[in-house]
mmCIF file with all atom_site columns, C-alpha atoms in Angstrom:
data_model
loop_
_atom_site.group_PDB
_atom_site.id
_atom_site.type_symbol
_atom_site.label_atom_id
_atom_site.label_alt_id
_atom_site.label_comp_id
_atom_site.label_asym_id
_atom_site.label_entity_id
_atom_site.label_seq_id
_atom_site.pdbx_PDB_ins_code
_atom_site.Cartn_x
_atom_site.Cartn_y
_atom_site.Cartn_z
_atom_site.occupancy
_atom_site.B_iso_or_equiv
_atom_site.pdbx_formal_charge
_atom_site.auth_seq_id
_atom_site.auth_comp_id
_atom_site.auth_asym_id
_atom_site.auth_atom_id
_atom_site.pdbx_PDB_model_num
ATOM 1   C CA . UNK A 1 1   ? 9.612   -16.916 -0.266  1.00 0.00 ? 1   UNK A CA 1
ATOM 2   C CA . UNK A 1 2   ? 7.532   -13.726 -0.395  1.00 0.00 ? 2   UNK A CA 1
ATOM 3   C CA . UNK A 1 3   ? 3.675   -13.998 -0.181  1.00 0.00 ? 3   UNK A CA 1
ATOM 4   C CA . UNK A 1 4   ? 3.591   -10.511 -1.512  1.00 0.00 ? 4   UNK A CA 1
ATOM 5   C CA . UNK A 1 5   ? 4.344   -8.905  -4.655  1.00 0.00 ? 5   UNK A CA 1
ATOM 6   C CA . UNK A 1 6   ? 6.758   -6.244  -4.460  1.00 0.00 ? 6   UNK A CA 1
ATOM 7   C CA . UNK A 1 7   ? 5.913   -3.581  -7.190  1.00 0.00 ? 7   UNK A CA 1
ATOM 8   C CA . UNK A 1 8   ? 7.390   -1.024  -8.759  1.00 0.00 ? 8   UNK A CA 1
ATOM 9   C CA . UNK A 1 9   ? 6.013   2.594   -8.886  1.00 0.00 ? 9   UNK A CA 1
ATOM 10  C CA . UNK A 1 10  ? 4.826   2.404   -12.919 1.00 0.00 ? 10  UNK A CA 1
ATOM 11  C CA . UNK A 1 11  ? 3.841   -0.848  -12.555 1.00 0.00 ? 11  UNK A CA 1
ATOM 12  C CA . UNK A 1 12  ? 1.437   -0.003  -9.090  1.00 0.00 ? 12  UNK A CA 1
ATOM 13  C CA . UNK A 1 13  ? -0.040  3.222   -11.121 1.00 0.00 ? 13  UNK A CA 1
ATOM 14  C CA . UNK A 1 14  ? -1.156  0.598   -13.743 1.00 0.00 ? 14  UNK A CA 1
ATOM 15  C CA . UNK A 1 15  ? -2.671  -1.527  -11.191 1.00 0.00 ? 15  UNK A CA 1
ATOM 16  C CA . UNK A 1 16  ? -4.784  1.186   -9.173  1.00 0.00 ? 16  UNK A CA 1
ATOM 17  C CA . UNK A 1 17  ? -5.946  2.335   -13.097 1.00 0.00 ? 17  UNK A CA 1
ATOM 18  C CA . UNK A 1 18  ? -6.980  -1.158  -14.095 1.00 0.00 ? 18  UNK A CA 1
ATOM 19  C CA . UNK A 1 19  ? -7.912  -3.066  -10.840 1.00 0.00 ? 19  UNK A CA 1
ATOM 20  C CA . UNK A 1 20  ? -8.601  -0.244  -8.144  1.00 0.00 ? 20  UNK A CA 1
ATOM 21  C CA . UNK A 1 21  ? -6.947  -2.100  -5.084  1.00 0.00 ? 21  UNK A CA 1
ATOM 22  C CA . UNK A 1 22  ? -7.535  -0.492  -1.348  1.00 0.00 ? 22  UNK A CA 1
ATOM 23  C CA . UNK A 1 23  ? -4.125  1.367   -0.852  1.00 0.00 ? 23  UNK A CA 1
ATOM 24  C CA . UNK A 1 24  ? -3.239  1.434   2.462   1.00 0.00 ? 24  UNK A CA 1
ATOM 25  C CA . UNK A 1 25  ? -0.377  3.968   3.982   1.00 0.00 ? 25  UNK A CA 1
ATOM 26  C CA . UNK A 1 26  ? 1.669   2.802   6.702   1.00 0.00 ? 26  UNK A CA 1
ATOM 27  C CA . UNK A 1 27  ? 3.197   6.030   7.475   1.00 0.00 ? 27  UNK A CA 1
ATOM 28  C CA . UNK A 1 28  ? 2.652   8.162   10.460  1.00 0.00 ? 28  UNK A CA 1
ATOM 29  C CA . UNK A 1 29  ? -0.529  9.845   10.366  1.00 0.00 ? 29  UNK A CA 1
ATOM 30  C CA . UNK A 1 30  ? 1.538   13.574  10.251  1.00 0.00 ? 30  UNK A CA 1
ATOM 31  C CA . UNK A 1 31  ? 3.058   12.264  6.620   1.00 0.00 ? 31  UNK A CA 1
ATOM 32  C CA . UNK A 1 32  ? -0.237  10.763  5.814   1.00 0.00 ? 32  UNK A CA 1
ATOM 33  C CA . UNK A 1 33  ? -1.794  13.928  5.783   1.00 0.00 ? 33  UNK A CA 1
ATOM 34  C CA . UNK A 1 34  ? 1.305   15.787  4.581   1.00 0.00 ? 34  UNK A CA 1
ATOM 35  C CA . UNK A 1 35  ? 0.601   13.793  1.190   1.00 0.00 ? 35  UNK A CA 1
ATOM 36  C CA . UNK A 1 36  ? -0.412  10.461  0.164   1.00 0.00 ? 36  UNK A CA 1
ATOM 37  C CA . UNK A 1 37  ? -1.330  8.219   -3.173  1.00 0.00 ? 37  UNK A CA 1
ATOM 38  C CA . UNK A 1 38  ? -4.573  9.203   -4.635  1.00 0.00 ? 38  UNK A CA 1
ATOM 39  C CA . UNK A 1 39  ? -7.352  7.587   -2.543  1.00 0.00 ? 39  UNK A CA 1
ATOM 40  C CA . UNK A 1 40  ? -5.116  5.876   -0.141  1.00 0.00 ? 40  UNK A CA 1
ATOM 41  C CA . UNK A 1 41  ? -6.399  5.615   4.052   1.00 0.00 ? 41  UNK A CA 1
ATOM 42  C CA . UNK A 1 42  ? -4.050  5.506   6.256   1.00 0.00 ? 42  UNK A CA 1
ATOM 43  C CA . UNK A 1 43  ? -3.622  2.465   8.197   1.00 0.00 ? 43  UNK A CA 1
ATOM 44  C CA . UNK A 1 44  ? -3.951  2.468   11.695  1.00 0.00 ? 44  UNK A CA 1
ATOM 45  C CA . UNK A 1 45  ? -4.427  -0.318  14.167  1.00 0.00 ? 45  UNK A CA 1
ATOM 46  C CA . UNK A 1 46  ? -8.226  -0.197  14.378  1.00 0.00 ? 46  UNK A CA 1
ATOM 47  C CA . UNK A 1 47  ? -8.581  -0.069  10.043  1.00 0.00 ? 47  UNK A CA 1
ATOM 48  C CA . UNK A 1 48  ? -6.127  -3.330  10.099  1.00 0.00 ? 48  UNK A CA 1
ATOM 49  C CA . UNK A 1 49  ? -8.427  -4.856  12.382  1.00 0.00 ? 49  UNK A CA 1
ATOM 50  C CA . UNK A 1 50  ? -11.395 -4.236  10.735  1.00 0.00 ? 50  UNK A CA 1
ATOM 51  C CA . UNK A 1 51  ? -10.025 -5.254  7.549   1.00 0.00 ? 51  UNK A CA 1
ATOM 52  C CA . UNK A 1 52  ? -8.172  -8.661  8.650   1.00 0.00 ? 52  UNK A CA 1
ATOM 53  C CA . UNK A 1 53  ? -11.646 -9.470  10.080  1.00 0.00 ? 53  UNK A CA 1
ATOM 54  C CA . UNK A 1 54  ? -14.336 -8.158  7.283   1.00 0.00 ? 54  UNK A CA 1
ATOM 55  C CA . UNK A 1 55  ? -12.024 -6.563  4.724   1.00 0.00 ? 55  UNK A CA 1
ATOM 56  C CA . UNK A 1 56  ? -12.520 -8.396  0.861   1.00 0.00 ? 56  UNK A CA 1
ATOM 57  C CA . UNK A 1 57  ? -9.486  -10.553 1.323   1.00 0.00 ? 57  UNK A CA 1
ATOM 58  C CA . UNK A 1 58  ? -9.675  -11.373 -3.207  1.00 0.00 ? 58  UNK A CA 1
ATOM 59  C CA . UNK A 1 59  ? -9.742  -7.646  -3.860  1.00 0.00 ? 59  UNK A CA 1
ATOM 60  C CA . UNK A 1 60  ? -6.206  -6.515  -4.247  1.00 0.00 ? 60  UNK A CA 1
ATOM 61  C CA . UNK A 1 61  ? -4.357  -4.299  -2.010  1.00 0.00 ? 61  UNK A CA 1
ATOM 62  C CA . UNK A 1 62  ? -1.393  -2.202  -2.079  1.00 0.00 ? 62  UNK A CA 1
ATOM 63  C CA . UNK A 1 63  ? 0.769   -1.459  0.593   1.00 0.00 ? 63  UNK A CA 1
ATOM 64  C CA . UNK A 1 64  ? 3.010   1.744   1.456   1.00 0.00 ? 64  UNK A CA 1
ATOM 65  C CA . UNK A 1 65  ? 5.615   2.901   3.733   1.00 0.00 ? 65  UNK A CA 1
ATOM 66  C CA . UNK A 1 66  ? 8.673   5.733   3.683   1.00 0.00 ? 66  UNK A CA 1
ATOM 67  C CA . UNK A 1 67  ? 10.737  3.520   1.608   1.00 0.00 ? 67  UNK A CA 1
ATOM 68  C CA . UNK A 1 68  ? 9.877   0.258   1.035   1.00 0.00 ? 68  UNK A CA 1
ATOM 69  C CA . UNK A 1 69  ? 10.574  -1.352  4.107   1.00 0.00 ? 69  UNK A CA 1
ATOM 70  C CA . UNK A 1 70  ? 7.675   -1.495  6.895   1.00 0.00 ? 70  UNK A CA 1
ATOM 71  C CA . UNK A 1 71  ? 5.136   -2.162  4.108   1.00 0.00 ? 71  UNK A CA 1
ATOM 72  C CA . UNK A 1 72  ? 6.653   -5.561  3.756   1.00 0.00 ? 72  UNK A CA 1
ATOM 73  C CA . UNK A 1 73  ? 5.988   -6.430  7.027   1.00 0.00 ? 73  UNK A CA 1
ATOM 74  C CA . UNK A 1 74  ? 2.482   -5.255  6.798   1.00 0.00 ? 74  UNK A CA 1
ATOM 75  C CA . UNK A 1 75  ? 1.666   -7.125  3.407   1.00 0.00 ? 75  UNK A CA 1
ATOM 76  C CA . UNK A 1 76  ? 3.326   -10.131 4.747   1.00 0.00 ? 76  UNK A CA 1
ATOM 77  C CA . UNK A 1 77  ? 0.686   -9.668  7.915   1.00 0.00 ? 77  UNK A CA 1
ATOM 78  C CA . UNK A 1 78  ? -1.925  -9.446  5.043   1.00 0.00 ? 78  UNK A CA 1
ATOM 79  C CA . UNK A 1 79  ? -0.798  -13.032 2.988   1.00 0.00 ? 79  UNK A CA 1
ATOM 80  C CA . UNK A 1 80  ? -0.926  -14.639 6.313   1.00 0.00 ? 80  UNK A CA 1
ATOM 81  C CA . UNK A 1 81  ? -4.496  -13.664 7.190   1.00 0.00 ? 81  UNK A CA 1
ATOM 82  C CA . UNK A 1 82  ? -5.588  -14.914 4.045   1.00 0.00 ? 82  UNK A CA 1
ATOM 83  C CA . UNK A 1 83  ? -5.092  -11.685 1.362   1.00 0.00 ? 83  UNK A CA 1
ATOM 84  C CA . UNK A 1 84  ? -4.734  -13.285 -2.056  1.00 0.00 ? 84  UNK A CA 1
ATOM 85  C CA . UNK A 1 85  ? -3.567  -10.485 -4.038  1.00 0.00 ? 85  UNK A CA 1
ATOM 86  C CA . UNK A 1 86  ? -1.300  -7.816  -2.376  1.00 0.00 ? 86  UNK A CA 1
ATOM 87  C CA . UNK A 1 87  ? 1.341   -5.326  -3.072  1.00 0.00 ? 87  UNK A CA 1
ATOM 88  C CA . UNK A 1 88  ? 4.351   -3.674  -1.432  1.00 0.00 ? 88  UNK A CA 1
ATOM 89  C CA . UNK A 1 89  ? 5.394   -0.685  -3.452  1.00 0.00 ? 89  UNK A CA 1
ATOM 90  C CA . UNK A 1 90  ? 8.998   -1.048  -4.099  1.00 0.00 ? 90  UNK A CA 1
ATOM 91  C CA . UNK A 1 91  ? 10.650  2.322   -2.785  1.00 0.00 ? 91  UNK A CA 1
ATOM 92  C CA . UNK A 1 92  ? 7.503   3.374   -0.965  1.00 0.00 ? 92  UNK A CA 1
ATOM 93  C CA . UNK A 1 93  ? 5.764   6.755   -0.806  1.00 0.00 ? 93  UNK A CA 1
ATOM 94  C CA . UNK A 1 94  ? 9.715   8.619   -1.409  1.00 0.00 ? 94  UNK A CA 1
ATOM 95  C CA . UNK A 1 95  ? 9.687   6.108   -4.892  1.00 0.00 ? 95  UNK A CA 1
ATOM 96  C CA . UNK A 1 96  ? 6.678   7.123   -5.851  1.00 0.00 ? 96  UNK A CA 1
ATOM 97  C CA . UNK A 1 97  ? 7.671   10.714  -5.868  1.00 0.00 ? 97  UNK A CA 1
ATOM 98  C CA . UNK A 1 98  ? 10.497  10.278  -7.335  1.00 0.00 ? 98  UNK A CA 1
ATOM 99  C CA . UNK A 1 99  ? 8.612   8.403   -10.301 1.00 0.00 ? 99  UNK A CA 1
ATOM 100 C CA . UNK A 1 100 ? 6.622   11.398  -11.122 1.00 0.00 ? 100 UNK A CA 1
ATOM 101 C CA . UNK A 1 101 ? 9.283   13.708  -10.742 1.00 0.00 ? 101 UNK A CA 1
ATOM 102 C CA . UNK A 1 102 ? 10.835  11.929  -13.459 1.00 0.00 ? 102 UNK A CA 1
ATOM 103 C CA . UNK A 1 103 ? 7.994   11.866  -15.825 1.00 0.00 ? 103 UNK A CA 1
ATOM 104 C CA . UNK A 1 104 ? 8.605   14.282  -18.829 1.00 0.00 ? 104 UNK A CA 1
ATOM 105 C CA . UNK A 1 105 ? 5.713   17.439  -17.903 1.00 0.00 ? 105 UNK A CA 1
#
């Protein structure tokens, strides 16, 4: 069973409105800075460290990838180091784009 929550794209824009959770990118750093959700950092190995060791583990986090896939793995890593409330966004940074390409303009 899943520690996680995976989350859909409407559903995780409702979540950074009403709880702002740390959004972390799991990308490379080249797609990171090619574009990225709102206020999210990009995660690299010394950011996961600091966070697994001083990081607010009740304040909720949500995780990204490409598509779904390596953010699992991450918010899995999360759960196990004690992360009460976190979030793999279903479809990743590609689903997210394609939510608000879908959104009448």
């Amino acid at each position: 069973m899943k520690k996680f929550k995976p989350i859909a794209a409407g559903e995780a824009e409702r979540l950074i409105e009403s709880r702002t959770p740390l959004i972390l990118d799991c990308r490379e750093l080249k797609d990171y800075r090619a574009g990225h959700i709102g206020e999210a950092m990009h995660l690299h190995e010394r950011l996961r460290e600091t966070l697994i060791l001083k990081g607010d583990k009740r304040r909720p986090v949500l995780i990204y990838c490409y598509y779904g896939h390596a953010s699992e793995h991450v918010a899995e890593m999360f759960c196990d180091f004690g992360f009460s409330d976190v979030y793999s966004l279903s479809g990743g940074f590609a689903g997210w784009k394609e939510y608000y390409q879908q959104l009448p303009s």
